[in-house]
C-alpha atoms as a printed R data frame, in Angstrom:
   type eleno elety resid chain resno      x       y       z
1  ATOM     1    CA   MET     A     1  0.086 -21.899  -2.307
2  ATOM     2    CA   THR     A     2 -0.597 -22.730  -5.719
3  ATOM     3    CA   LYS     A     3 -3.212 -20.814  -7.884
4  ATOM     4    CA   ARG     A     4 -3.725 -20.777 -11.715
5  ATOM     5    CA   ALA     A     5 -4.424 -17.561 -13.848
6  ATOM     6    CA   LYS     A     6 -5.011 -17.441 -17.568
7  ATOM     7    CA   LEU     A     7 -3.072 -15.012 -19.704
8  ATOM     8    CA   THR     A     8 -5.189 -12.889 -22.129
9  ATOM     9    CA   SER     A     9 -4.487 -12.234 -25.736
10 ATOM    10    CA   LYS     A    10 -3.211  -8.725 -24.643
11 ATOM    11    CA   GLY     A    11 -0.656 -10.542 -22.100
12 ATOM    12    CA   GLN     A    12 -2.804  -9.573 -19.039
13 ATOM    13    CA   ILE     A    13 -3.461 -11.836 -16.163
14 ATOM    14    CA   THR     A    14 -5.818 -11.516 -13.133
15 ATOM    15    CA   ILE     A    15 -3.896 -12.271 -10.047
16 ATOM    16    CA   PRO     A    16 -6.010 -14.732  -7.622
17 ATOM    17    CA   HIS     A    17 -7.506 -13.040  -4.485
18 ATOM    18    CA   GLU     A    18 -5.450 -15.247  -2.164
19 ATOM    19    CA   ILE     A    19 -2.224 -14.168  -3.844
20 ATOM    20    CA   ARG     A    20 -3.127 -10.552  -3.906
21 ATOM    21    CA   ARG     A    21 -3.966 -10.775  -0.141
22 ATOM    22    CA   ALA     A    22 -0.941 -12.575   0.862
23 ATOM    23    CA   LEU     A    23  1.216  -9.849  -0.977
24 ATOM    24    CA   GLY     A    24 -0.772  -7.083   0.493
25 ATOM    25    CA   VAL     A    25 -1.191  -5.571  -3.108
26 ATOM    26    CA   ARG     A    26 -4.051  -3.186  -4.101
27 ATOM    27    CA   PRO     A    27 -4.973  -1.720  -7.430
28 ATOM    28    CA   GLY     A    28 -2.282   0.779  -8.633
29 ATOM    29    CA   ASP     A    29  0.635  -0.929  -7.089
30 ATOM    30    CA   HIS     A    30  3.617  -2.166  -8.896
31 ATOM    31    CA   LEU     A    31  4.900  -5.712  -9.081
32 ATOM    32    CA   LEU     A    32  8.468  -6.637 -10.012
33 ATOM    33    CA   PHE     A    33  8.993  -9.952 -11.884
34 ATOM    34    CA   GLU     A    34 12.476 -11.372 -11.578
35 ATOM    35    CA   GLN     A    35 13.334 -14.496 -13.928
36 ATOM    36    CA   LYS     A    36 16.121 -16.937 -12.858
37 ATOM    37    CA   GLY     A    37 16.220 -19.888 -15.505
38 ATOM    38    CA   ALA     A    38 12.735 -21.196 -15.918
39 ATOM    39    CA   GLU     A    39 11.712 -19.755 -12.525
40 ATOM    40    CA   VAL     A    40  9.846 -16.262 -12.065
41 ATOM    41    CA   ARG     A    41  9.475 -14.428  -8.813
42 ATOM    42    CA   VAL     A    42  7.060 -11.792  -8.241
43 ATOM    43    CA   ARG     A    43  7.694  -9.138  -5.513
44 ATOM    44    CA   VAL     A    44  5.811  -6.056  -4.576
45 ATOM    45    CA   LEU     A    45  7.533  -2.667  -5.107
46 ATOM    46    CA   ARG     A    46  7.053  -0.590  -2.090
47 ATOM    47    CA   THR     A    47  6.756   3.278  -3.124
48 ATOM    48    CA   GLU     A    48  5.553   4.277   0.215
49 ATOM    49    CA   SER     A    49  6.764   3.085   3.687
50 ATOM    50    CA   PRO     A    50  4.337   0.530   5.288
51 ATOM    51    CA   PHE     A    51  4.628   2.717   8.351
52 ATOM    52    CA   GLU     A    52  3.480   5.975   6.752
53 ATOM    53    CA   LYS     A    53  0.001   5.363   8.144
54 ATOM    54    CA   PHE     A    54  1.575   5.772  11.570
55 ATOM    55    CA   ARG     A    55  3.125   9.191  11.051
56 ATOM    56    CA   GLY     A    56  2.096  11.579  13.733
57 ATOM    57    CA   ILE     A    57  0.293   9.249  15.801
58 ATOM    58    CA   GLY     A    58  2.398   9.940  18.967
59 ATOM    59    CA   THR     A    59  1.506  13.657  18.962
60 ATOM    60    CA   PRO     A    60 -0.518  14.192  21.938
61 ATOM    61    CA   GLY     A    61 -3.483  16.705  21.993
62 ATOM    62    CA   ILE     A    62 -4.069  16.546  18.275
63 ATOM    63    CA   THR     A    63 -6.946  14.542  16.798
64 ATOM    64    CA   GLY     A    64 -6.783  13.081  13.359
65 ATOM    65    CA   GLY     A    65 -7.589  14.949  10.221
66 ATOM    66    CA   ARG     A    66 -7.442  18.370   9.098
67 ATOM    67    CA   LYS     A    67 -9.848  19.706  11.409
68 ATOM    68    CA   GLY     A    68 -8.243  18.567  14.367
69 ATOM    69    CA   ILE     A    69 -4.916  19.994  13.294
70 ATOM    70    CA   ASN     A    70 -6.717  23.337  12.760
71 ATOM    71    CA   ARG     A    71 -8.213  23.091  15.904
72 ATOM    72    CA   TRP     A    72 -4.807  22.604  17.346
73 ATOM    73    CA   VAL     A    73 -3.154  25.430  15.712
74 ATOM    74    CA   ARG     A    74 -5.914  27.824  16.637
75 ATOM    75    CA   LYS     A    75 -5.558  26.714  20.368
76 ATOM    76    CA   ILE     A    76 -1.627  27.038  20.566
77 ATOM    77    CA   ARG     A    77 -2.071  30.740  18.738
78 ATOM    78    CA   GLY     A    78 -4.666  31.800  21.358
79 ATOM    79    CA   ARG     A    79 -7.532  32.115  18.951
């Protein structure tokens, strides 16, 4: 995939939508630029595990969200 971007006077670029989508980046994500000779590679720096959204998914009897957890805690405490 080849895309073009224009550099502003402040040294900023807009990463084309197709590239952002392919990298899976969103606003606030950090990118790492690695230079080797005349070539530059761009990588995404992941601060959070991509599996974080699945944490707790295997807990039976607890629905998602704060209300579900509070309901479950009240139930096991006999309230």
